[in-house]
Coordinates of N, CA and C in Angstrom, one line a residue:
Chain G
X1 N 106.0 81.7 94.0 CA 105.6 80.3 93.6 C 106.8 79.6 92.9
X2 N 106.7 78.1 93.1 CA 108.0 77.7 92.5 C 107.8 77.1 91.2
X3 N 108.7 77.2 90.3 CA 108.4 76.4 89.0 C 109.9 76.2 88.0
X4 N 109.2 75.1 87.7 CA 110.6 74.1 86.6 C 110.5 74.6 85.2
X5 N 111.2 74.9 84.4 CA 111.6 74.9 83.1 C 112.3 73.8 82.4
X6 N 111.6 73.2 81.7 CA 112.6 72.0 80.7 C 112.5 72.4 79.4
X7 N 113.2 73.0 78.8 CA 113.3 73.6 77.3 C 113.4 73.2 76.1
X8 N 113.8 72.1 76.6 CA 114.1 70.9 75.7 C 113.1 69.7 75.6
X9 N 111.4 70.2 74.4 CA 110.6 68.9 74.8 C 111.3 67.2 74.5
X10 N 111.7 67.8 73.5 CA 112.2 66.6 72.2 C 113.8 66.5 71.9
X11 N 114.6 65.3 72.4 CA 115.7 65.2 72.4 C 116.3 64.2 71.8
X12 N 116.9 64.0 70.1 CA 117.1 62.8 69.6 C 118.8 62.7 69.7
X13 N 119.5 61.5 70.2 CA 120.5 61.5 70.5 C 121.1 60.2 70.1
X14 N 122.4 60.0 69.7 CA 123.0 58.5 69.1 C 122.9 57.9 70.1
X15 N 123.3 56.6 70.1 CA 123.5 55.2 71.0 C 125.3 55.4 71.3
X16 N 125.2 55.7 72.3 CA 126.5 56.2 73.1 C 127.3 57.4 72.9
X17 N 126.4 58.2 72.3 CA 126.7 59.8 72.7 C 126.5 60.1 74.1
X18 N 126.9 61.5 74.4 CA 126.8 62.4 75.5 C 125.3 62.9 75.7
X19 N 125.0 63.4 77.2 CA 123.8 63.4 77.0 C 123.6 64.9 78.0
X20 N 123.2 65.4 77.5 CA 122.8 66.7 78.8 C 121.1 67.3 78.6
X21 N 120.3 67.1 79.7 CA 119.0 67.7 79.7 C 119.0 68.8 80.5
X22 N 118.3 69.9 79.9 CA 118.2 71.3 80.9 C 116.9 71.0 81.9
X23 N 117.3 72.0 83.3 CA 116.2 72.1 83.9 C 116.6 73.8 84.6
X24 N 116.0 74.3 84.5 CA 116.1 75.1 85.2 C 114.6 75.5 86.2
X25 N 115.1 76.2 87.2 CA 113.7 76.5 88.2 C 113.9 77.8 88.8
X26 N 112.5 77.7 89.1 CA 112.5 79.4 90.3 C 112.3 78.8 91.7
X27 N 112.9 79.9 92.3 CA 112.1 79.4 93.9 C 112.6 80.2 94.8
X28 N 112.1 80.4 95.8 CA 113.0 81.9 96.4 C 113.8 81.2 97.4
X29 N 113.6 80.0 97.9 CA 114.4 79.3 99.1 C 115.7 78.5 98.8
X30 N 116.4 77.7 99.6 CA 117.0 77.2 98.9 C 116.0 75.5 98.7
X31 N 115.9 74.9 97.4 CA 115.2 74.0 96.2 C 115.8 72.4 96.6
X32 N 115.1 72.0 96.4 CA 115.4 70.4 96.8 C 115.2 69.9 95.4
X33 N 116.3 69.7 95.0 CA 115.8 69.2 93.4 C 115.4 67.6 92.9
X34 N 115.4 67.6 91.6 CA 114.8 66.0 91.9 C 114.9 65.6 90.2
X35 N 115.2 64.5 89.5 CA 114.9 63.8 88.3 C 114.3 62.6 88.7
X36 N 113.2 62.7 87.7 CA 112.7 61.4 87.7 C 112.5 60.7 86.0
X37 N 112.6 59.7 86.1 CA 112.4 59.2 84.5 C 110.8 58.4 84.4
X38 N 110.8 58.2 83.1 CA 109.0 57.9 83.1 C 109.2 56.9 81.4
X39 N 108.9 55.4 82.0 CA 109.0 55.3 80.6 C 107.4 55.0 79.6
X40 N 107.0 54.9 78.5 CA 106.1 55.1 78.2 C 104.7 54.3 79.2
X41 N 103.3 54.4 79.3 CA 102.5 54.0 80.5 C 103.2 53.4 81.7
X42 N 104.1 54.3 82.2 CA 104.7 53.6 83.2 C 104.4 54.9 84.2
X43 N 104.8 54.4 85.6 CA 104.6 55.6 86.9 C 106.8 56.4 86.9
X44 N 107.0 57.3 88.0 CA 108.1 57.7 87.7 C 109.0 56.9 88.5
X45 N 110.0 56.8 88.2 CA 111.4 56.5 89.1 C 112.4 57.2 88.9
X46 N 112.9 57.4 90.3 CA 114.1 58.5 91.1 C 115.3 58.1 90.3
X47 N 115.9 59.0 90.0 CA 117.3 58.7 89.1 C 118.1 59.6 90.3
X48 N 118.0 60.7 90.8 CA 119.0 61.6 91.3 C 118.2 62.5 92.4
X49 N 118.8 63.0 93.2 CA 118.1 64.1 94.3 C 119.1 65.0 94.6
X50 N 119.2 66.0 94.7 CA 119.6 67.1 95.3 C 119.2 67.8 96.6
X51 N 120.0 67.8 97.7 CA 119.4 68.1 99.4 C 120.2 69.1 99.5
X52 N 121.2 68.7 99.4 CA 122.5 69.9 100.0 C 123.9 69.3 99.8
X53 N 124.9 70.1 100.2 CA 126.3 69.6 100.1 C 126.6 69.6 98.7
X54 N 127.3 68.7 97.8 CA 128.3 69.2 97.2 C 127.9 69.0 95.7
X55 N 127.5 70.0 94.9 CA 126.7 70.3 94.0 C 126.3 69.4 92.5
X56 N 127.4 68.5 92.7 CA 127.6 67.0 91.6 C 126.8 65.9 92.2
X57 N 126.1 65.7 91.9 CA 125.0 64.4 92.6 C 125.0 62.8 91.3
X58 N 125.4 61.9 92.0 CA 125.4 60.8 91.3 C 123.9 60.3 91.6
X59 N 123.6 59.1 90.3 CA 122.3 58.8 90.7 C 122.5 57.3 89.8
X60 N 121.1 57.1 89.7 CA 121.5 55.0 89.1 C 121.5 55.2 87.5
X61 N 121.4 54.8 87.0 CA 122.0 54.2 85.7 C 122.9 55.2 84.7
X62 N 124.6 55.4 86.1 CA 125.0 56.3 85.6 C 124.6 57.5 85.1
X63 N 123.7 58.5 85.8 CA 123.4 59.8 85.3 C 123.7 60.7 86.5
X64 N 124.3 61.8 86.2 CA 124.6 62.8 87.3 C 123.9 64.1 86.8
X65 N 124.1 64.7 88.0 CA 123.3 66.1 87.7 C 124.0 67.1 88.6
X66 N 123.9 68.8 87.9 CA 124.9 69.3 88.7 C 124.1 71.0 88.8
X67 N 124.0 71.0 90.4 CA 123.1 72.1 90.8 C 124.0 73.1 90.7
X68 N 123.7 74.6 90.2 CA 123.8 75.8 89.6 C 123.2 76.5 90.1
X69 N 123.7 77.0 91.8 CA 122.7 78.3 91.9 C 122.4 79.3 91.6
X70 N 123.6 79.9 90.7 CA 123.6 81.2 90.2 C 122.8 81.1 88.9
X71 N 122.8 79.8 88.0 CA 122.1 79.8 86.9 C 120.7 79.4 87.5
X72 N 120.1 79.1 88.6 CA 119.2 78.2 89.1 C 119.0 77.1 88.0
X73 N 119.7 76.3 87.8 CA 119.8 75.2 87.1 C 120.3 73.6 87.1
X74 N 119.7 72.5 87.0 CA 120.2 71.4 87.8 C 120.0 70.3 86.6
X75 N 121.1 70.7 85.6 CA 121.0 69.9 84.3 C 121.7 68.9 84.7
X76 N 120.8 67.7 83.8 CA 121.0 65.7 84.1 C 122.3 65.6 82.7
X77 N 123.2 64.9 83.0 CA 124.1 64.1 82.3 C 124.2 62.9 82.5
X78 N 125.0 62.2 81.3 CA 125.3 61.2 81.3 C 126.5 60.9 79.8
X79 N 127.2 60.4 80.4 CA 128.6 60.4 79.3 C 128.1 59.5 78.1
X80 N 127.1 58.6 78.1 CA 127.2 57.1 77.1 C 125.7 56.7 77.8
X81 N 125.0 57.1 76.2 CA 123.7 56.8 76.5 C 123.4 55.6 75.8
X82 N 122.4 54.9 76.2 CA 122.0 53.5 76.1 C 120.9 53.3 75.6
X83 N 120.4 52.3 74.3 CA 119.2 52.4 73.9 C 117.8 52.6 74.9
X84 N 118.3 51.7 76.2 CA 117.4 51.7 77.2 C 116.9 53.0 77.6
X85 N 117.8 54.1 77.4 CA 117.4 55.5 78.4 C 116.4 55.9 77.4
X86 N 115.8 55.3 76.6 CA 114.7 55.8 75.9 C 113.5 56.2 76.5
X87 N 113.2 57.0 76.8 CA 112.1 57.4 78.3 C 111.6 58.9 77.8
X88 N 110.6 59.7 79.1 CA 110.3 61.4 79.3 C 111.0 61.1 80.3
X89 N 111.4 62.5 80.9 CA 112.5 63.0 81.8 C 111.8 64.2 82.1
X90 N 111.6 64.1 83.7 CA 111.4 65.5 84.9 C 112.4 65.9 85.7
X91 N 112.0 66.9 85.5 CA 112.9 67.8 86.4 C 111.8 68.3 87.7
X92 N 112.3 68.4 89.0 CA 110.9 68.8 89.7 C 111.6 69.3 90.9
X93 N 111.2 70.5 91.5 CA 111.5 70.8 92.8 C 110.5 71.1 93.9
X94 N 111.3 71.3 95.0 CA 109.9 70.9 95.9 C 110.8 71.8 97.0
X95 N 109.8 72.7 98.0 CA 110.3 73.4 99.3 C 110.6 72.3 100.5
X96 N 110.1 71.6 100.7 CA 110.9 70.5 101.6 C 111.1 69.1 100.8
X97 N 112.5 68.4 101.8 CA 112.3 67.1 101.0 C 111.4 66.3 100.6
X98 N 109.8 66.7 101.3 CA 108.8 65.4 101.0 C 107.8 66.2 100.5
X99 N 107.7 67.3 100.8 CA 106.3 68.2 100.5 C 106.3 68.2 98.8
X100 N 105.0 68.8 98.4 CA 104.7 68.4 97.1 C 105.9 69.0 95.8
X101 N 105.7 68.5 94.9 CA 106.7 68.4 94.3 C 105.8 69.2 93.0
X102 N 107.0 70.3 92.6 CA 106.4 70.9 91.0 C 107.5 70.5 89.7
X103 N 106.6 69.9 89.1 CA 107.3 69.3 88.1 C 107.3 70.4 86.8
X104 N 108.8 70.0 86.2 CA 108.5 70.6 84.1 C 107.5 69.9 83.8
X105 N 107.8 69.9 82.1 CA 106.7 69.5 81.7 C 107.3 67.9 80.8
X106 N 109.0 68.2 80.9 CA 109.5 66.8 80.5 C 109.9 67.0 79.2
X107 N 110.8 66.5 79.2 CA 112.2 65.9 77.5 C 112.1 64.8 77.5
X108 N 111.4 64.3 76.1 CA 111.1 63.2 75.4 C 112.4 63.1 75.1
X109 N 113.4 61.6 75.5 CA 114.6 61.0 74.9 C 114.5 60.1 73.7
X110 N 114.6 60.4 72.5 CA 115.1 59.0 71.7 C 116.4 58.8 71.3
X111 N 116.8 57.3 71.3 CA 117.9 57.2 70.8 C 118.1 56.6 69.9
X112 N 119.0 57.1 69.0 CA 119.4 56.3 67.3 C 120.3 55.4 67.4
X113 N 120.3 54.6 66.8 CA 121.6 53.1 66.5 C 122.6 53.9 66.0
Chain B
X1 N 111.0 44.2 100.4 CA 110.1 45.2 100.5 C 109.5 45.6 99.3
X2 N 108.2 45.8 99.5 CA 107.1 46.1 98.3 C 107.2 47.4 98.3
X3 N 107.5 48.3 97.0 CA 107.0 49.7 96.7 C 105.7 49.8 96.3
X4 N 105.2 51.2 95.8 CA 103.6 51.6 95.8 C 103.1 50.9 94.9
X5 N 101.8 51.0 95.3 CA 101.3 49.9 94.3 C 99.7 50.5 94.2
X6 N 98.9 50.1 93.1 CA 97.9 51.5 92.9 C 97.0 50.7 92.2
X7 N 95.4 50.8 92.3 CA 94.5 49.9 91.8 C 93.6 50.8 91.8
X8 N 92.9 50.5 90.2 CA 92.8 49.6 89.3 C 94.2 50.2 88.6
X9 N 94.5 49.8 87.3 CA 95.5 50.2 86.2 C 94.6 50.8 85.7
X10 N 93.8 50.2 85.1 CA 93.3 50.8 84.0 C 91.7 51.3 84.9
X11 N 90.6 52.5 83.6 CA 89.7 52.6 84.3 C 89.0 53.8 83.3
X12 N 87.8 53.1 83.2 CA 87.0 53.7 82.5 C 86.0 54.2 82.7
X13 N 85.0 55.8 83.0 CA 84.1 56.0 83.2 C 83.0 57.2 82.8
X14 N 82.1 57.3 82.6 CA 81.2 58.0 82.1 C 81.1 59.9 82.7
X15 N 81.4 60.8 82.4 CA 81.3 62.0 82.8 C 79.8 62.2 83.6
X16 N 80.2 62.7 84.3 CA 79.3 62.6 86.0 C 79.4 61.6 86.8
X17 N 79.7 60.8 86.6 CA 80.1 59.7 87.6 C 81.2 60.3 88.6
X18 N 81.0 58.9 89.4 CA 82.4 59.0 90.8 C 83.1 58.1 90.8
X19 N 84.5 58.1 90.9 CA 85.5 57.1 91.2 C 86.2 57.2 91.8
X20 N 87.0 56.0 93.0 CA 87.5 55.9 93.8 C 89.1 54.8 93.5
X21 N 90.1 55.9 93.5 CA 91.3 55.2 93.0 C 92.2 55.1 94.4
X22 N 92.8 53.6 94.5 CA 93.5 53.1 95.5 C 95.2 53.2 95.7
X23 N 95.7 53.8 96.7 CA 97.3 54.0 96.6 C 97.7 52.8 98.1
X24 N 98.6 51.5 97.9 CA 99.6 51.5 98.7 C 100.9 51.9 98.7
X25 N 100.9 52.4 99.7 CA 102.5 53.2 100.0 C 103.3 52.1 100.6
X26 N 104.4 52.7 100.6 CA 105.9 51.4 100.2 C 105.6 50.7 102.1
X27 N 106.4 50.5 102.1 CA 106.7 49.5 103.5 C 106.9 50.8 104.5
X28 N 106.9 51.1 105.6 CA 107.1 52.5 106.7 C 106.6 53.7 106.7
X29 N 106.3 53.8 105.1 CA 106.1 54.8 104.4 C 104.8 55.8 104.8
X30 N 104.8 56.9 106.1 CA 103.5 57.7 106.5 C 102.7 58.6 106.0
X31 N 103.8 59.1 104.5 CA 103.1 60.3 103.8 C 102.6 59.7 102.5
X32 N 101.5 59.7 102.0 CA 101.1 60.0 100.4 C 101.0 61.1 99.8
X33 N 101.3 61.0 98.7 CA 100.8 62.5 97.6 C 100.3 62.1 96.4
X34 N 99.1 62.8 95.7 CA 98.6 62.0 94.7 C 98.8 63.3 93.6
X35 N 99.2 62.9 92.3 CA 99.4 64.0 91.1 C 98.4 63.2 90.1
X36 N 98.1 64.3 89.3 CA 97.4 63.9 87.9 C 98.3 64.2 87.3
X37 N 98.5 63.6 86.1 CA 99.3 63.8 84.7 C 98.7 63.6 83.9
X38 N 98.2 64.9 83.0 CA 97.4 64.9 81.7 C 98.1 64.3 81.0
X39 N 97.8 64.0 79.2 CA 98.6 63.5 78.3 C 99.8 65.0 78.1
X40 N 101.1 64.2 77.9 CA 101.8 65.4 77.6 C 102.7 66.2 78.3
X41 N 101.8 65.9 79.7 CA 102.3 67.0 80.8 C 102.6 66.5 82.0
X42 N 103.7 66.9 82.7 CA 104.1 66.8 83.8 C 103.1 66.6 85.3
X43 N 103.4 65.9 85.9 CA 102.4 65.5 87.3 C 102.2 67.1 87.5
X44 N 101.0 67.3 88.2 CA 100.2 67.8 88.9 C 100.0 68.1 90.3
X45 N 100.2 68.4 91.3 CA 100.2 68.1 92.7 C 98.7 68.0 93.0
X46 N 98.1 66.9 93.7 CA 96.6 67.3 94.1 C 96.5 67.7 95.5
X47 N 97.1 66.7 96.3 CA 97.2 67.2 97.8 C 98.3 65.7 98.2
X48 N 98.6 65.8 99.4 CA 99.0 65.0 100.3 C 98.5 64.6 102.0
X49 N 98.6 63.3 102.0 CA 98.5 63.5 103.6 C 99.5 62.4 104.4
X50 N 99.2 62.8 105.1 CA 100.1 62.6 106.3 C 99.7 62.3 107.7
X51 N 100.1 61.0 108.3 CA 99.4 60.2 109.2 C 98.0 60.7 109.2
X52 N 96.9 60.4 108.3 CA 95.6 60.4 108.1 C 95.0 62.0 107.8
X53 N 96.1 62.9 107.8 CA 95.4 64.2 107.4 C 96.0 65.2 106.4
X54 N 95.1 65.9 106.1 CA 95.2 66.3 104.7 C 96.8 67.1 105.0
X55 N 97.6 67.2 104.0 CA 99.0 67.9 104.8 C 99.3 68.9 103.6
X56 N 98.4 69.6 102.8 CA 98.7 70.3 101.6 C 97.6 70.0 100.5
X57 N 97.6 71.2 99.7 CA 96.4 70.7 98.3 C 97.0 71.7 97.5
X58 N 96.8 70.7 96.1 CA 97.2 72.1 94.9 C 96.0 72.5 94.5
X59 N 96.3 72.9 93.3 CA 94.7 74.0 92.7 C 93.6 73.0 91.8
X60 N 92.8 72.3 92.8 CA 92.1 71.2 92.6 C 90.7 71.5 93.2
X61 N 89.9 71.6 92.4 CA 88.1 71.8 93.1 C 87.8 70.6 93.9
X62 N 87.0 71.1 95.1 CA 86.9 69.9 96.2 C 86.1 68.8 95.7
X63 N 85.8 68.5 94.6 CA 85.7 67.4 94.3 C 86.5 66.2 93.9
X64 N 87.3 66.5 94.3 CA 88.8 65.7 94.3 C 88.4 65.6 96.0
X65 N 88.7 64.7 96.4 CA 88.9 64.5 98.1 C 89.5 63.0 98.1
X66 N 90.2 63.0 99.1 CA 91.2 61.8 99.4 C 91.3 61.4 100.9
X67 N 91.8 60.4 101.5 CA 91.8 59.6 102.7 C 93.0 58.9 102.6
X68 N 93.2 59.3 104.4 CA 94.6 57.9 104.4 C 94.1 57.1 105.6
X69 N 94.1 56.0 105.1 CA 94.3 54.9 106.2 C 95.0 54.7 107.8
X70 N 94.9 54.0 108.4 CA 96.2 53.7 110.0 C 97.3 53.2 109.0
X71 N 97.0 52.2 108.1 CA 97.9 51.6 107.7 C 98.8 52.0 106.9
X72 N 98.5 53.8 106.3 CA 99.3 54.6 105.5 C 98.4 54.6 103.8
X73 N 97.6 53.2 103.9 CA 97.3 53.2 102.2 C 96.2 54.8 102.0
X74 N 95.5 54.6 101.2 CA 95.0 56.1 100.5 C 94.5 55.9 99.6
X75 N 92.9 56.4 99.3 CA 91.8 56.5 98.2 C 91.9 58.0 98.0
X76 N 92.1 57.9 96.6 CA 91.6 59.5 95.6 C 90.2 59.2 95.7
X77 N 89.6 60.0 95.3 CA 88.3 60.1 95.2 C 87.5 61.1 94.2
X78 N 86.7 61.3 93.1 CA 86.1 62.3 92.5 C 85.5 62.2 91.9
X79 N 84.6 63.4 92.5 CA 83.0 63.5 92.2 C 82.5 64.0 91.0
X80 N 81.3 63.4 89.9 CA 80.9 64.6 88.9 C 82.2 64.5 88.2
X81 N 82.5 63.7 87.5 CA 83.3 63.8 86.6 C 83.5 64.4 85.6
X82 N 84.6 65.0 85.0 CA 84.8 65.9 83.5 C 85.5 65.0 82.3
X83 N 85.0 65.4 81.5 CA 86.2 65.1 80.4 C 87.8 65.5 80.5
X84 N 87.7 66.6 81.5 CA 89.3 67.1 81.7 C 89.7 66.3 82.8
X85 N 89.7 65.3 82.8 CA 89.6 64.1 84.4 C 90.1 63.1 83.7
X86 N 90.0 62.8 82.5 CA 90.9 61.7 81.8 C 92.5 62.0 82.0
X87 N 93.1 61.4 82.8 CA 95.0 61.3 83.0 C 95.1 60.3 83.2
X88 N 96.6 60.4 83.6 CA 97.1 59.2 84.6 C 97.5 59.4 85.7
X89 N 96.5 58.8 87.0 CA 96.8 59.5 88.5 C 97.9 58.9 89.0
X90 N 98.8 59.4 89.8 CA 99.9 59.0 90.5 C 100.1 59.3 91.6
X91 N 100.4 58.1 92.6 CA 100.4 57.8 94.1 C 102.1 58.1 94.2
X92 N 102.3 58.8 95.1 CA 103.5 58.5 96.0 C 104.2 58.3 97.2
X93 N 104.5 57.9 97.4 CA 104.9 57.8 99.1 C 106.4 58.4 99.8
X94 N 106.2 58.5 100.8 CA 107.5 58.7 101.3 C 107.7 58.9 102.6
X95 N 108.6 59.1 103.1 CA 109.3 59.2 104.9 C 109.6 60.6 104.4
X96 N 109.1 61.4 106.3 CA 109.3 62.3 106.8 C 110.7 62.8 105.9
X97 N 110.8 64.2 105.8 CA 112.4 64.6 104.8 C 113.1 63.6 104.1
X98 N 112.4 62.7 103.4 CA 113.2 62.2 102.5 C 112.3 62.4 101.1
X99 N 112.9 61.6 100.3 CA 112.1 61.7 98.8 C 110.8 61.1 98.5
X100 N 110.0 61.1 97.4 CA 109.2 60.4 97.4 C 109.4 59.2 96.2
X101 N 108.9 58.3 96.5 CA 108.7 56.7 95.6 C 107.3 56.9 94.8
X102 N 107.2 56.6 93.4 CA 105.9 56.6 93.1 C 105.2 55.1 92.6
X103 N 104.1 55.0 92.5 CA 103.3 54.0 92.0 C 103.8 54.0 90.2
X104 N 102.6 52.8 89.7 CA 102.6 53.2 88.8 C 101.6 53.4 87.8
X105 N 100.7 54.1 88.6 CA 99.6 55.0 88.3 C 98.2 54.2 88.0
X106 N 97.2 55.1 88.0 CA 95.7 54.6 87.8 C 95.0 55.3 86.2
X107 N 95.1 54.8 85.3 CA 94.8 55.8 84.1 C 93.1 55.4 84.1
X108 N 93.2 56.8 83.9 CA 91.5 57.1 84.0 C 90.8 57.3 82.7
X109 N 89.7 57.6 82.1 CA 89.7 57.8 81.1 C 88.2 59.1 81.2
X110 N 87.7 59.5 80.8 CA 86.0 60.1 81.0 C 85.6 60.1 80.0
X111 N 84.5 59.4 79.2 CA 84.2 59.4 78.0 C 82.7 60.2 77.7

């Protein structure tokens, strides 16, 4: 069965510091990865995907993520965080691109002035 | 182009009751998938379907049941309601091997 680890519930971080969230996963195939951000009563939106090829994935508001198969791990970055990235953060993978998706449980971001 | 879009927002109802929550899926878009998200916790998988049939279920009692449309849209549906039935449900859509797009959600409540 496949499943996400986010280790990190609670993540407080300055206003244009560095930013790295863990995710790690199990899965015996190879993992279609996935972030999504969630900001408070809001639904999710795609920041980054992982399919295949070349293991550094750009995604929108400047955030990259970088798959680790030996770590099974596909931790989100970002160089210069912005009061706006204030959100929960998923990590989720899924056995085909569309088929159901198993999500963490999410890293609450805040950011300080 | 319009992405998902999900009716009611909000939504309030009495434990034993039934309610029927609405997903449209983006513009082309032939698959839906609907997740619950307790407080706290990450989506849920309930099931999906795909051109009008059921295409997967997670670990959900069949009183959860769902429908898709010709048109692609999609009603959750569930019966006998619990207090553990209060979340926020979420629609998603998407094209054959690509990603999915989500709504932004139906919050339920069971009182």
């Amino acid at each position: 069965a496949q499943s996400v680890t986010q280790p990190d519930i609670h993540i407080t971080v300055s206003e244009g510091a560095s930013l790295e969230l863990r995710c790690n996963y199990s899965y015996g195939a190879t993992p279609y990865l996935f972030w999504y951000v969630q900001s408070p009563g809001q639904g999710l939106q795609l920041l980054l995907k992982y399919f295949s090829g070349d293991t550094l994935v750009q995604g929108i508001k400047g955030f990259e993520a970088e798959f680790k198969r030996s770590q099974s791990s596909f931790n989100l970055r970002k160089p210069s965080v912005h009061w706006s990235d204030a959100a929960e953060y998923f990590c989720a993978v899924g056995a085909l691109r569309n088929e159901k998706l198993t999500f963490g449980t999410g890293t609450r971001l805040t950011i300080i002035p | 182009e319009t992405g998902v879009t999900q009716s009611p927002t909000h939504l309030i109802k009495t434990r034993g009751q039934q309610v029927t929550l609405r997903c449209s899926s983006q513009s082309g878009h032939n698959t839906v998938s609907w997740y619950q998200q307790a407080l706290g916790q990450g989506p849920q998988f309930i099931f999906q379907y795909y051109r009008e049939e059921e295409n997967g279920r997670g670990n959900f009692p069949p009183r959860f049941s769902g429908l898709q449309f010709p048109n692609y849209s999609s009603e959750l549906n569930v019966n006998a309601l619990e207090l553990d039935d209060s979340a926020l449900y979420l629609c998603a859509s998407s094209l054959p091997a690509n990603e999915q797009y989500f709504g932004p959600g139906t919050r339920l409540t069971v009182t």
